[in-house]
PDB file of C-alpha atoms in Angstrom:
ATOM      1  CA  MET C   4     -22.436  24.579  31.156  1.00  0.00           C
ATOM      2  CA  THR C   5     -26.190  24.611  30.394  1.00  0.00           C
ATOM      3  CA  LEU C   6     -28.136  22.002  28.604  1.00  0.00           C
ATOM      4  CA  TRP C   7     -29.786  22.603  25.178  1.00  0.00           C
ATOM      5  CA  ASN C   8     -33.106  20.217  24.388  1.00  0.00           C
ATOM      6  CA  GLY C   9     -31.540  17.883  27.090  1.00  0.00           C
ATOM      7  CA  VAL C  10     -28.165  17.565  25.143  1.00  0.00           C
ATOM      8  CA  LEU C  11     -24.777  18.324  26.234  1.00  0.00           C
ATOM      9  CA  PRO C  12     -23.150  21.234  24.086  1.00  0.00           C
ATOM     10  CA  PHE C  13     -20.563  19.976  22.196  1.00  0.00           C
ATOM     11  CA  TYR C  14     -17.713  21.587  19.847  1.00  0.00           C
ATOM     12  CA  PRO C  15     -18.782  21.683  16.239  1.00  0.00           C
ATOM     13  CA  GLN C  16     -15.949  21.095  13.599  1.00  0.00           C
ATOM     14  CA  PRO C  17     -15.984  21.175   9.935  1.00  0.00           C
ATOM     15  CA  ARG C  18     -16.686  17.473   9.096  1.00  0.00           C
ATOM     16  CA  HIS C  19     -15.509  16.141   5.910  1.00  0.00           C
ATOM     17  CA  ALA C  20     -16.741  12.943   3.580  1.00  0.00           C
ATOM     18  CA  ALA C  21     -14.331   9.945   3.727  1.00  0.00           C
ATOM     19  CA  GLY C  22     -11.757  11.016   1.150  1.00  0.00           C
ATOM     20  CA  PHE C  23      -8.588   9.880  -0.555  1.00  0.00           C
ATOM     21  CA  SER C  24      -5.081   9.553   1.368  1.00  0.00           C
ATOM     22  CA  VAL C  25      -2.980  12.300   0.134  1.00  0.00           C
ATOM     23  CA  GLN C  26       0.325  10.412   0.564  1.00  0.00           C
ATOM     24  CA  LEU C  27      -1.423   7.346  -1.516  1.00  0.00           C
ATOM     25  CA  LEU C  28      -2.426   9.908  -4.119  1.00  0.00           C
ATOM     26  CA  ILE C  29       1.084  11.093  -4.435  1.00  0.00           C
ATOM     27  CA  VAL C  30       2.884   7.838  -4.546  1.00  0.00           C
ATOM     28  CA  ILE C  31       0.258   6.801  -7.382  1.00  0.00           C
ATOM     29  CA  LEU C  32       1.069   9.890  -9.281  1.00  0.00           C
ATOM     30  CA  VAL C  33       4.528   9.542  -8.918  1.00  0.00           C
ATOM     31  CA  PHE C  34       4.407   5.873 -10.464  1.00  0.00           C
ATOM     32  CA  LEU C  35       2.199   6.826 -13.216  1.00  0.00           C
ATOM     33  CA  ALA C  36       4.680   9.616 -14.178  1.00  0.00           C
ATOM     34  CA  LEU C  37       7.443   7.392 -14.546  1.00  0.00           C
ATOM     35  CA  ALA C  38       4.943   4.685 -16.633  1.00  0.00           C
ATOM     36  CA  ALA C  39       3.857   7.839 -18.743  1.00  0.00           C
ATOM     37  CA  SER C  40       7.721   8.655 -19.390  1.00  0.00           C
ATOM     38  CA  PHE C  41       8.666   5.114 -20.417  1.00  0.00           C
ATOM     39  CA  LEU C  42       5.241   5.410 -23.009  1.00  0.00           C
ATOM     40  CA  LEU C  43       6.584   8.166 -24.743  1.00  0.00           C
ATOM     41  CA  ILE C  44      10.128   6.669 -25.416  1.00  0.00           C
ATOM     42  CA  LEU C  45       8.605   3.328 -26.072  1.00  0.00           C
ATOM     43  CA  PRO C  46       8.060   3.786 -29.969  1.00  0.00           C
ATOM     44  CA  GLY C  47      12.192   4.445 -30.020  1.00  0.00           C
ATOM     45  CA  ILE C  48      12.632   1.016 -29.222  1.00  0.00           C
ATOM     46  CA  ARG C  49      12.915  -0.979 -32.413  1.00  0.00           C
ATOM     47  CA  GLY C  50      11.917  -4.862 -32.988  1.00  0.00           C
ATOM     48  CA  HIS C  51       9.974  -7.211 -30.785  1.00  0.00           C
ATOM     49  CA  SER C  52      12.305  -6.179 -27.750  1.00  0.00           C
ATOM     50  CA  ARG C  53       9.552  -3.055 -27.423  1.00  0.00           C
ATOM     51  CA  TRP C  54       7.095  -5.513 -26.065  1.00  0.00           C
ATOM     52  CA  PHE C  55       9.544  -7.133 -23.746  1.00  0.00           C
ATOM     53  CA  TRP C  56      10.623  -3.942 -22.406  1.00  0.00           C
ATOM     54  CA  LEU C  57       6.900  -3.075 -21.934  1.00  0.00           C
ATOM     55  CA  VAL C  58       6.158  -5.926 -20.135  1.00  0.00           C
ATOM     56  CA  ARG C  59       8.901  -5.614 -17.679  1.00  0.00           C
ATOM     57  CA  VAL C  60       8.879  -2.014 -17.163  1.00  0.00           C
ATOM     58  CA  LEU C  61       5.201  -2.259 -16.128  1.00  0.00           C
ATOM     59  CA  LEU C  62       5.594  -4.946 -14.275  1.00  0.00           C
ATOM     60  CA  SER C  63       8.499  -3.646 -12.093  1.00  0.00           C
ATOM     61  CA  LEU C  64       6.705  -0.387 -11.637  1.00  0.00           C
ATOM     62  CA  PHE C  65       3.522  -2.175 -10.435  1.00  0.00           C
ATOM     63  CA  ILE C  66       5.516  -3.924  -7.837  1.00  0.00           C
ATOM     64  CA  GLY C  67       7.018  -0.759  -6.645  1.00  0.00           C
ATOM     65  CA  ALA C  68       3.921   1.197  -6.364  1.00  0.00           C
ATOM     66  CA  GLU C  69       2.169  -1.750  -4.649  1.00  0.00           C
ATOM     67  CA  ILE C  70       4.848  -1.604  -1.961  1.00  0.00           C
ATOM     68  CA  VAL C  71       5.273   1.641  -1.165  1.00  0.00           C
ATOM     69  CA  ALA C  72       1.441   2.478  -1.514  1.00  0.00           C
ATOM     70  CA  VAL C  73       0.071   0.225   0.666  1.00  0.00           C
ATOM     71  CA  HIS C  74       1.959   1.929   3.250  1.00  0.00           C
ATOM     72  CA  PHE C  75      -0.508   4.928   3.224  1.00  0.00           C
ATOM     73  CA  SER C  76      -3.440   2.241   2.778  1.00  0.00           C
ATOM     74  CA  GLY C  77      -6.283   1.916   5.380  1.00  0.00           C
ATOM     75  CA  ASP C  78      -7.789  -0.993   3.682  1.00  0.00           C
ATOM     76  CA  TRP C  79      -5.764  -3.878   5.483  1.00  0.00           C
ATOM     77  CA  PHE C  80      -8.487  -4.903   7.654  1.00  0.00           C
ATOM     78  CA  VAL C  81     -11.722  -3.594   7.059  1.00  0.00           C
ATOM     79  CA  GLY C  82     -15.476  -3.935   7.892  1.00  0.00           C
ATOM     80  CA  SER C  83     -18.853  -2.064   7.351  1.00  0.00           C
ATOM     81  CA  VAL C  84     -22.416  -2.445   8.437  1.00  0.00           C
ATOM     82  CA  TRP C  85     -25.521  -0.470   7.894  1.00  0.00           C
ATOM     83  CA  THR C  86     -27.155   0.289  11.602  1.00  0.00           C
ATOM     84  CA  ASN C  87     -29.716   1.915  13.541  1.00  0.00           C
ATOM     85  CA  THR C  88     -27.679   3.641  16.157  1.00  0.00           C
ATOM     86  CA  SER C  89     -27.441   6.529  18.981  1.00  0.00           C
ATOM     87  CA  TYR C  90     -25.935   9.555  17.511  1.00  0.00           C
ATOM     88  CA  LYS C  91     -24.685  11.284  20.676  1.00  0.00           C
ATOM     89  CA  ALA C  92     -23.983  10.774  23.967  1.00  0.00           C
ATOM     90  CA  PHE C  93     -26.680  11.892  26.271  1.00  0.00           C
ATOM     91  CA  SER C  94     -29.346  11.924  23.747  1.00  0.00           C
ATOM     92  CA  VAL C  95     -32.076   9.635  22.612  1.00  0.00           C
ATOM     93  CA  GLU C  96     -32.097  10.211  19.391  1.00  0.00           C
ATOM     94  CA  ARG C  97     -31.071   7.529  16.836  1.00  0.00           C
ATOM     95  CA  VAL C  98     -30.172   7.595  13.299  1.00  0.00           C
ATOM     96  CA  GLN C  99     -30.017   5.381  10.195  1.00  0.00           C
ATOM     97  CA  ALA C 100     -26.387   5.448   9.115  1.00  0.00           C
ATOM     98  CA  HIS C 101     -23.443   3.474   7.582  1.00  0.00           C
ATOM     99  CA  VAL C 102     -20.327   2.800   9.644  1.00  0.00           C
ATOM    100  CA  GLY C 103     -17.342   1.472   8.407  1.00  0.00           C
ATOM    101  CA  LEU C 104     -13.706   0.574  10.235  1.00  0.00           C
ATOM    102  CA  HIS C 105     -10.289   0.578   8.117  1.00  0.00           C
ATOM    103  CA  VAL C 106      -7.473  -0.636   9.917  1.00  0.00           C
ATOM    104  CA  GLY C 107      -3.977   0.631   8.274  1.00  0.00           C
ATOM    105  CA  LEU C 108      -0.509  -0.344   9.267  1.00  0.00           C
ATOM    106  CA  VAL C 109      -0.153   3.007  11.172  1.00  0.00           C
ATOM    107  CA  GLY C 110      -3.902   3.597  12.418  1.00  0.00           C
ATOM    108  CA  ILE C 111      -7.348   3.108  11.899  1.00  0.00           C
ATOM    109  CA  ASN C 112     -10.076   5.240  10.003  1.00  0.00           C
ATOM    110  CA  ILE C 113     -13.993   5.375  11.032  1.00  0.00           C
ATOM    111  CA  THR C 114     -16.619   6.465   8.885  1.00  0.00           C
ATOM    112  CA  LEU C 115     -19.938   7.635   9.835  1.00  0.00           C
ATOM    113  CA  ARG C 116     -22.641   8.310   6.863  1.00  0.00           C
ATOM    114  CA  GLY C 117     -26.118   8.668   7.802  1.00  0.00           C
ATOM    115  CA  THR C 118     -28.869   7.473   5.114  1.00  0.00           C
ATOM    116  CA  PRO C 119     -30.101  10.315   4.299  1.00  0.00           C
ATOM    117  CA  VAL C 120     -26.864  12.540   5.116  1.00  0.00           C
ATOM    118  CA  GLN C 121     -28.823  15.004   6.250  1.00  0.00           C
ATOM    119  CA  GLN C 122     -30.899  14.103   9.684  1.00  0.00           C
ATOM    120  CA  LEU C 123     -31.494  15.726  12.825  1.00  0.00           C
ATOM    121  CA  ASN C 124     -30.552  18.973  11.031  1.00  0.00           C
ATOM    122  CA  GLU C 125     -27.227  18.002  10.588  1.00  0.00           C
ATOM    123  CA  THR C 126     -25.190  16.608   7.926  1.00  0.00           C
ATOM    124  CA  ILE C 127     -23.846  13.127   8.982  1.00  0.00           C
ATOM    125  CA  ASP C 128     -20.824  12.390   7.330  1.00  0.00           C
ATOM    126  CA  TYR C 129     -17.600  11.785   9.344  1.00  0.00           C
ATOM    127  CA  ASN C 130     -14.034  10.255   8.662  1.00  0.00           C
ATOM    128  CA  GLU C 131     -12.076   9.969  11.617  1.00  0.00           C
ATOM    129  CA  ARG C 132      -8.400   8.787  11.787  1.00  0.00           C
ATOM    130  CA  PHE C 133      -6.584   7.752  14.712  1.00  0.00           C
ATOM    131  CA  THR C 134      -3.015   6.763  14.408  1.00  0.00           C
ATOM    132  CA  TRP C 135      -0.519   5.002  16.522  1.00  0.00           C
ATOM    133  CA  ARG C 136       2.853   5.774  14.717  1.00  0.00           C
ATOM    134  CA  LEU C 137       5.704   5.858  17.241  1.00  0.00           C
ATOM    135  CA  ASP C 138       5.787   9.610  17.470  1.00  0.00           C
ATOM    136  CA  GLU C 139       1.982   9.826  17.998  1.00  0.00           C
ATOM    137  CA  ASP C 140      -0.281   9.035  21.230  1.00  0.00           C
ATOM    138  CA  TYR C 141      -3.193   7.240  20.259  1.00  0.00           C
ATOM    139  CA  THR C 142      -4.894   7.794  23.542  1.00  0.00           C
ATOM    140  CA  LYS C 143      -4.382  11.656  23.528  1.00  0.00           C
ATOM    141  CA  GLU C 144      -6.159  11.564  19.961  1.00  0.00           C
ATOM    142  CA  TYR C 145      -9.145   9.714  21.291  1.00  0.00           C
ATOM    143  CA  VAL C 146      -9.273  12.179  24.271  1.00  0.00           C
ATOM    144  CA  ASN C 147      -9.479  14.742  21.584  1.00  0.00           C
ATOM    145  CA  ALA C 148     -12.245  13.113  20.047  1.00  0.00           C
ATOM    146  CA  LEU C 149     -14.117  12.866  23.389  1.00  0.00           C
ATOM    147  CA  LYS C 150     -13.826  16.628  23.960  1.00  0.00           C
ATOM    148  CA  LYS C 151     -15.107  17.162  19.957  1.00  0.00           C
ATOM    149  CA  GLY C 152     -18.028  15.383  21.007  1.00  0.00           C
ATOM    150  CA  LEU C 153     -18.037  12.952  18.150  1.00  0.00           C
ATOM    151  CA  PRO C 154     -20.753  10.858  17.135  1.00  0.00           C
ATOM    152  CA  ASP C 155     -20.919   7.633  19.478  1.00  0.00           C
ATOM    153  CA  PRO C 156     -20.347   4.732  17.079  1.00  0.00           C
ATOM    154  CA  VAL C 157     -17.119   6.548  16.184  1.00  0.00           C
ATOM    155  CA  LEU C 158     -16.072   6.915  19.956  1.00  0.00           C
ATOM    156  CA  TYR C 159     -17.335   2.955  20.421  1.00  0.00           C
ATOM    157  CA  LEU C 160     -14.934   1.739  17.407  1.00  0.00           C
ATOM    158  CA  ALA C 161     -12.136   4.118  18.773  1.00  0.00           C
ATOM    159  CA  GLU C 162     -12.429   3.006  22.256  1.00  0.00           C
ATOM    160  CA  LYS C 163     -12.070  -0.667  21.257  1.00  0.00           C
ATOM    161  CA  PHE C 164      -8.486   0.296  19.868  1.00  0.00           C
ATOM    162  CA  THR C 165      -7.422   1.954  22.920  1.00  0.00           C
ATOM    163  CA  PRO C 166      -4.284   0.651  25.072  1.00  0.00           C
ATOM    164  CA  THR C 167      -6.365   0.092  27.822  1.00  0.00           C
ATOM    165  CA  SER C 168      -9.249  -1.681  26.364  1.00  0.00           C
ATOM    166  CA  PRO C 169     -10.028  -5.392  27.545  1.00  0.00           C
ATOM    167  CA  CYS C 170      -9.800  -6.238  23.594  1.00  0.00           C
ATOM    168  CA  GLY C 171      -6.124  -5.894  23.757  1.00  0.00           C
ATOM    169  CA  LEU C 172      -6.373  -4.867  20.135  1.00  0.00           C
ATOM    170  CA  TYR C 173      -3.734  -2.005  20.498  1.00  0.00           C
ATOM    171  CA  PRO C 174      -0.510  -3.716  21.067  1.00  0.00           C
ATOM    172  CA  GLN C 175      -1.588  -6.626  18.417  1.00  0.00           C
ATOM    173  CA  TYR C 176      -2.097  -4.003  15.704  1.00  0.00           C
ATOM    174  CA  HIS C 177       0.277  -1.453  16.958  1.00  0.00           C
ATOM    175  CA  LEU C 178       3.616  -4.039  16.613  1.00  0.00           C
ATOM    176  CA  ALA C 179       1.983  -6.084  13.496  1.00  0.00           C
ATOM    177  CA  GLY C 180       1.629  -2.642  11.364  1.00  0.00           C
ATOM    178  CA  HIS C 181       4.927  -1.453  12.634  1.00  0.00           C
ATOM    179  CA  TYR C 182       6.746  -4.662  11.765  1.00  0.00           C
ATOM    180  CA  ALA C 183       4.892  -4.856   8.503  1.00  0.00           C
ATOM    181  CA  ALA C 184       5.552  -1.405   7.349  1.00  0.00           C
ATOM    182  CA  ALA C 185       9.533  -2.219   8.342  1.00  0.00           C
ATOM    183  CA  THR C 186       9.688  -5.427   6.132  1.00  0.00           C
ATOM    184  CA  LEU C 187       7.910  -3.564   3.258  1.00  0.00           C
ATOM    185  CA  TRP C 188      10.386  -0.915   3.230  1.00  0.00           C
ATOM    186  CA  VAL C 189      13.252  -3.408   3.174  1.00  0.00           C
ATOM    187  CA  ALA C 190      11.108  -5.099  -0.002  1.00  0.00           C
ATOM    188  CA  PHE C 191      11.320  -1.595  -1.761  1.00  0.00           C
ATOM    189  CA  CYS C 192      15.319  -1.310  -1.255  1.00  0.00           C
ATOM    190  CA  PHE C 193      15.449  -4.830  -2.650  1.00  0.00           C
ATOM    191  CA  TRP C 194      13.076  -3.920  -5.733  1.00  0.00           C
ATOM    192  CA  ILE C 195      15.593  -0.879  -6.288  1.00  0.00           C
ATOM    193  CA  VAL C 196      18.436  -3.361  -6.368  1.00  0.00           C
ATOM    194  CA  ALA C 197      16.465  -6.064  -8.450  1.00  0.00           C
ATOM    195  CA  ASN C 198      15.835  -3.505 -11.032  1.00  0.00           C
ATOM    196  CA  ALA C 199      19.726  -2.207 -10.920  1.00  0.00           C
ATOM    197  CA  LEU C 200      20.996  -5.655 -11.487  1.00  0.00           C
ATOM    198  CA  LEU C 201      18.850  -6.552 -13.947  1.00  0.00           C
ATOM    199  CA  SER C 202      20.044  -3.994 -16.276  1.00  0.00           C
ATOM    200  CA  THR C 203      23.469  -5.704 -16.146  1.00  0.00           C
ATOM    201  CA  PRO C 204      24.748  -8.818 -17.209  1.00  0.00           C
ATOM    202  CA  ALA C 205      24.790  -9.914 -13.433  1.00  0.00           C
ATOM    203  CA  ALA C 206      21.095 -10.975 -13.909  1.00  0.00           C
ATOM    204  CA  LEU C 207      21.375 -13.853 -11.668  1.00  0.00           C
ATOM    205  CA  TYR C 208      21.893 -11.457  -8.640  1.00  0.00           C
ATOM    206  CA  GLY C 209      18.872  -9.544  -9.837  1.00  0.00           C
ATOM    207  CA  GLY C 210      16.734 -12.459  -9.783  1.00  0.00           C
ATOM    208  CA  LEU C 211      17.738 -13.207  -6.045  1.00  0.00           C
ATOM    209  CA  ALA C 212      17.110  -9.801  -5.110  1.00  0.00           C
ATOM    210  CA  LEU C 213      13.531 -10.575  -6.498  1.00  0.00           C
ATOM    211  CA  LEU C 214      13.322 -13.496  -4.745  1.00  0.00           C
ATOM    212  CA  ALA C 215      14.449 -11.334  -1.565  1.00  0.00           C
ATOM    213  CA  THR C 216      11.621  -9.006  -2.507  1.00  0.00           C
ATOM    214  CA  GLY C 217       9.047 -11.180  -2.648  1.00  0.00           C
ATOM    215  CA  ALA C 218      10.041 -12.879   0.559  1.00  0.00           C
ATOM    216  CA  PHE C 219       9.964  -9.603   2.488  1.00  0.00           C
ATOM    217  CA  ALA C 220       6.504  -8.480   1.247  1.00  0.00           C
ATOM    218  CA  LEU C 221       5.413 -11.934   2.373  1.00  0.00           C
ATOM    219  CA  PHE C 222       7.051 -11.493   5.639  1.00  0.00           C
ATOM    220  CA  ALA C 223       4.783  -8.250   6.106  1.00  0.00           C
ATOM    221  CA  VAL C 224       1.854 -10.050   5.099  1.00  0.00           C
ATOM    222  CA  PHE C 225       2.374 -12.874   7.667  1.00  0.00           C
ATOM    223  CA  ALA C 226       3.433 -10.188  10.327  1.00  0.00           C
ATOM    224  CA  PHE C 227      -0.205  -8.418   9.746  1.00  0.00           C
ATOM    225  CA  ALA C 228      -1.998 -11.812   9.809  1.00  0.00           C
ATOM    226  CA  SER C 229      -0.430 -12.510  13.114  1.00  0.00           C
ATOM    227  CA  VAL C 230      -3.327 -10.464  14.603  1.00  0.00           C
ATOM    228  CA  SER C 231      -5.474 -13.118  13.610  1.00  0.00           C
ATOM    229  CA  SER C 232      -4.406 -15.117  16.716  1.00  0.00           C
ATOM    230  CA  VAL C 233      -6.208 -12.624  18.916  1.00  0.00           C
ATOM    231  CA  PRO C 234      -9.874 -12.944  20.060  1.00  0.00           C
ATOM    232  CA  LEU C 235     -11.577 -10.517  17.960  1.00  0.00           C
ATOM    233  CA  CYS C 236     -13.892  -8.333  20.085  1.00  0.00           C
ATOM    234  CA  THR C 237     -17.700  -8.057  19.240  1.00  0.00           C
ATOM    235  CA  PHE C 238     -18.433  -4.550  17.180  1.00  0.00           C
ATOM    236  CA  ARG C 239     -21.751  -3.757  17.598  1.00  0.00           C
ATOM    237  CA  PRO C 240     -22.311  -0.056  16.786  1.00  0.00           C
ATOM    238  CA  GLY C 241     -26.228   0.017  17.417  1.00  0.00           C
ATOM    239  CA  SER C 242     -28.721  -2.793  16.023  1.00  0.00           C
ATOM    240  CA  ALA C 243     -26.339  -4.610  13.973  1.00  0.00           C
ATOM    241  CA  ALA C 244     -22.713  -6.351  14.374  1.00  0.00           C
ATOM    242  CA  LEU C 245     -19.789  -5.070  12.510  1.00  0.00           C
ATOM    243  CA  THR C 246     -17.350  -7.987  11.243  1.00  0.00           C
ATOM    244  CA  PRO C 247     -14.122  -6.937   9.618  1.00  0.00           C
ATOM    245  CA  ARG C 248     -12.049  -9.287   6.913  1.00  0.00           C
ATOM    246  CA  TYR C 249      -9.030  -8.774   5.130  1.00  0.00           C
ATOM    247  CA  GLY C 250      -9.049  -6.232   2.653  1.00  0.00           C
ATOM    248  CA  ALA C 251      -7.756  -5.131  -0.537  1.00  0.00           C
ATOM    249  CA  SER C 252      -4.284  -3.883   0.501  1.00  0.00           C
ATOM    250  CA  PHE C 253      -3.831  -7.236   2.286  1.00  0.00           C
ATOM    251  CA  TRP C 254      -4.502  -9.287  -0.386  1.00  0.00           C
ATOM    252  CA  VAL C 255      -2.649  -6.800  -3.250  1.00  0.00           C
ATOM    253  CA  THR C 256       0.667  -7.177  -1.002  1.00  0.00           C
ATOM    254  CA  LEU C 257       0.196 -11.077  -0.776  1.00  0.00           C
ATOM    255  CA  ALA C 258      -0.415 -11.275  -4.743  1.00  0.00           C
ATOM    256  CA  THR C 259       2.749  -8.837  -5.090  1.00  0.00           C
ATOM    257  CA  GLY C 260       4.896 -10.997  -2.918  1.00  0.00           C
ATOM    258  CA  LEU C 261       4.170 -14.223  -4.954  1.00  0.00           C
ATOM    259  CA  LEU C 262       4.781 -12.583  -8.472  1.00  0.00           C
ATOM    260  CA  SER C 263       8.156 -11.244  -7.417  1.00  0.00           C
ATOM    261  CA  LEU C 264       8.955 -14.640  -5.734  1.00  0.00           C
ATOM    262  CA  LEU C 265       7.539 -16.059  -9.353  1.00  0.00           C
ATOM    263  CA  LEU C 266       9.743 -13.677 -11.079  1.00  0.00           C
ATOM    264  CA  GLY C 267      12.673 -13.791  -9.326  1.00  0.00           C
ATOM    265  CA  GLY C 268      12.415 -17.729  -9.333  1.00  0.00           C
ATOM    266  CA  ALA C 269      12.152 -17.582 -13.057  1.00  0.00           C
ATOM    267  CA  VAL C 270      15.194 -15.740 -13.446  1.00  0.00           C
ATOM    268  CA  VAL C 271      17.255 -17.989 -11.309  1.00  0.00           C
ATOM    269  CA  LEU C 272      15.800 -21.094 -13.389  1.00  0.00           C
ATOM    270  CA  LEU C 273      16.788 -19.533 -16.729  1.00  0.00           C
ATOM    271  CA  HIS C 274      20.418 -18.404 -15.649  1.00  0.00           C
ATOM    272  CA  TYR C 275      21.195 -22.041 -14.782  1.00  0.00           C
ATOM    273  CA  THR C 276      19.159 -24.085 -17.753  1.00  0.00           C
ATOM    274  CA  ARG C 277      18.426 -21.327 -20.464  1.00  0.00           C
ATOM    275  CA  PRO C 278      21.101 -18.688 -20.167  1.00  0.00           C
ATOM    276  CA  ARG C 279      21.231 -17.779 -23.652  1.00  0.00           C
ATOM    277  CA  VAL C 280      16.982 -17.296 -23.442  1.00  0.00           C
ATOM    278  CA  LEU C 281      17.641 -15.476 -20.400  1.00  0.00           C
ATOM    279  CA  ARG C 282      19.610 -12.843 -21.942  1.00  0.00           C
ATOM    280  CA  ILE C 283      17.309 -12.409 -25.106  1.00  0.00           C
ATOM    281  CA  LEU C 284      14.359 -11.882 -22.566  1.00  0.00           C
ATOM    282  CA  LEU C 285      16.394  -9.267 -20.957  1.00  0.00           C
ATOM    283  CA  ASP C 286      17.521  -7.623 -24.491  1.00  0.00           C
ATOM    284  CA  GLN C 287      21.029  -8.765 -23.844  1.00  0.00           C
ATOM    285  CA  SER C 288      23.426 -10.315 -26.661  1.00  0.00           C
ATOM    286  CA  VAL C 289      25.422 -13.209 -25.697  1.00  0.00           C
ATOM    287  CA  GLN C 290      28.661 -11.295 -25.117  1.00  0.00           C
ATOM    288  CA  GLY C 291      26.513  -8.988 -22.546  1.00  0.00           C
ATOM    289  CA  TYR C 292      24.182  -6.066 -23.295  1.00  0.00           C
ATOM    290  CA  SER C 293      25.044  -4.157 -26.362  1.00  0.00           C
ATOM    291  CA  ASN C 294      22.085  -4.978 -28.168  1.00  0.00           C
ATOM    292  CA  SER C 295      20.080  -3.215 -25.610  1.00  0.00           C
ATOM    293  CA  PRO C 296      17.956  -0.252 -27.302  1.00  0.00           C
ATOM    294  CA  PHE C 297      19.213   2.256 -24.871  1.00  0.00           C
ATOM    295  CA  THR C 298      22.944   1.698 -26.168  1.00  0.00           C
ATOM    296  CA  LEU C 299      24.453   2.710 -29.369  1.00  0.00           C
ATOM    297  CA  SER C 300      26.551   0.131 -30.920  1.00  0.00           C
ATOM    298  CA  THR C 301      29.316   1.371 -33.320  1.00  0.00           C
ATOM    299  CA  PRO C 302      30.231  -0.811 -36.101  1.00  0.00           C
ATOM    300  CA  ARG C 303      34.106  -1.753 -36.148  1.00  0.00           C
ATOM    301  CA  LEU C 304      36.020  -1.118 -39.071  1.00  0.00           C
ATOM    302  CA  GLY C 305      38.183  -3.688 -40.214  1.00  0.00           C
ATOM    303  CA  THR C 306      41.840  -2.310 -40.360  1.00  0.00           C
ATOM    304  CA  PRO C 307      43.116  -3.085 -44.065  1.00  0.00           C
ATOM    305  CA  HIS C 308      46.202  -4.914 -44.139  1.00  0.00           C
ATOM    306  CA  LEU C 309      48.646  -2.856 -46.648  1.00  0.00           C
ATOM    307  CA  LYS C 310      52.029  -3.897 -47.556  1.00  0.00           C
ATOM    308  CA  ILE C 311      54.113  -1.461 -48.482  1.00  0.00           C
ATOM    309  CA  THR C 312      57.492  -1.789 -50.445  1.00  0.00           C
ATOM    310  CA  THR C 313      59.901   0.805 -51.013  1.00  0.00           C
ATOM    311  CA  ALA C 314      62.007   0.475 -54.462  1.00  0.00           C
ATOM    312  CA  LEU C 315      65.485   2.060 -53.978  1.00  0.00           C
TER     313      LEU C 315
END
């Protein structure tokens, strides 16, 4: 293997700018399609119940979409910094760049973008993903990154999360992400059950299912927050330190769990204190749910009392 300009030959790969997760995009499009379908039939609902159904359905879709979407988001733990750093191994060349770290439930994303993007006769715009799913090997992906000759800041941050790193981040984030993902799927199942039960006269059990949805969403947040007990290594990719913090997915999941608890608690409270108000809010009649805008009621015709006499 020969040297070129004092630098070892690397393995050039086509680089792509940090983009939107395909799985996350699919989830958003599916729930947007459901919301659009409901909005199309909304004008067919008569009276003030139209607005009750609008709020009810959109709130429910938001909770379901959020629970599923955060599985594919890398914004549970994020950090970024502008720094002056070495670019590649065995080279004294340095670049000005923006380095980003995005930790999700199943792995991390490391971004590196030069300022400007064109430096050293190369486009510096990287988005590298390293996963720790049960069926994938993080160490193998890290070794492949070394073989590709990825930039120093990417390899530096990726090495901090390897199983053999003295930082001890891998077992904590791996287990926390695994349990958080599992509890979120349980929350999604309870969300489906809650929607089914709230469309029946058994509104109390729908409220209890909403409480379970919120509880499991909060369990996921607490499971991921357990990594806070681990002393965080100092991330210094170059001249500046990178300090991660909880990201949007963490806070939105926390808010969704609290919202589900609030809605479920309101349903249970109204069931015991104002059952008639609850039936009105759920667009049900006192006898059941025959006044729902999606049911057709057939007026009952009274049977006339006929008295027939026969004269013989």
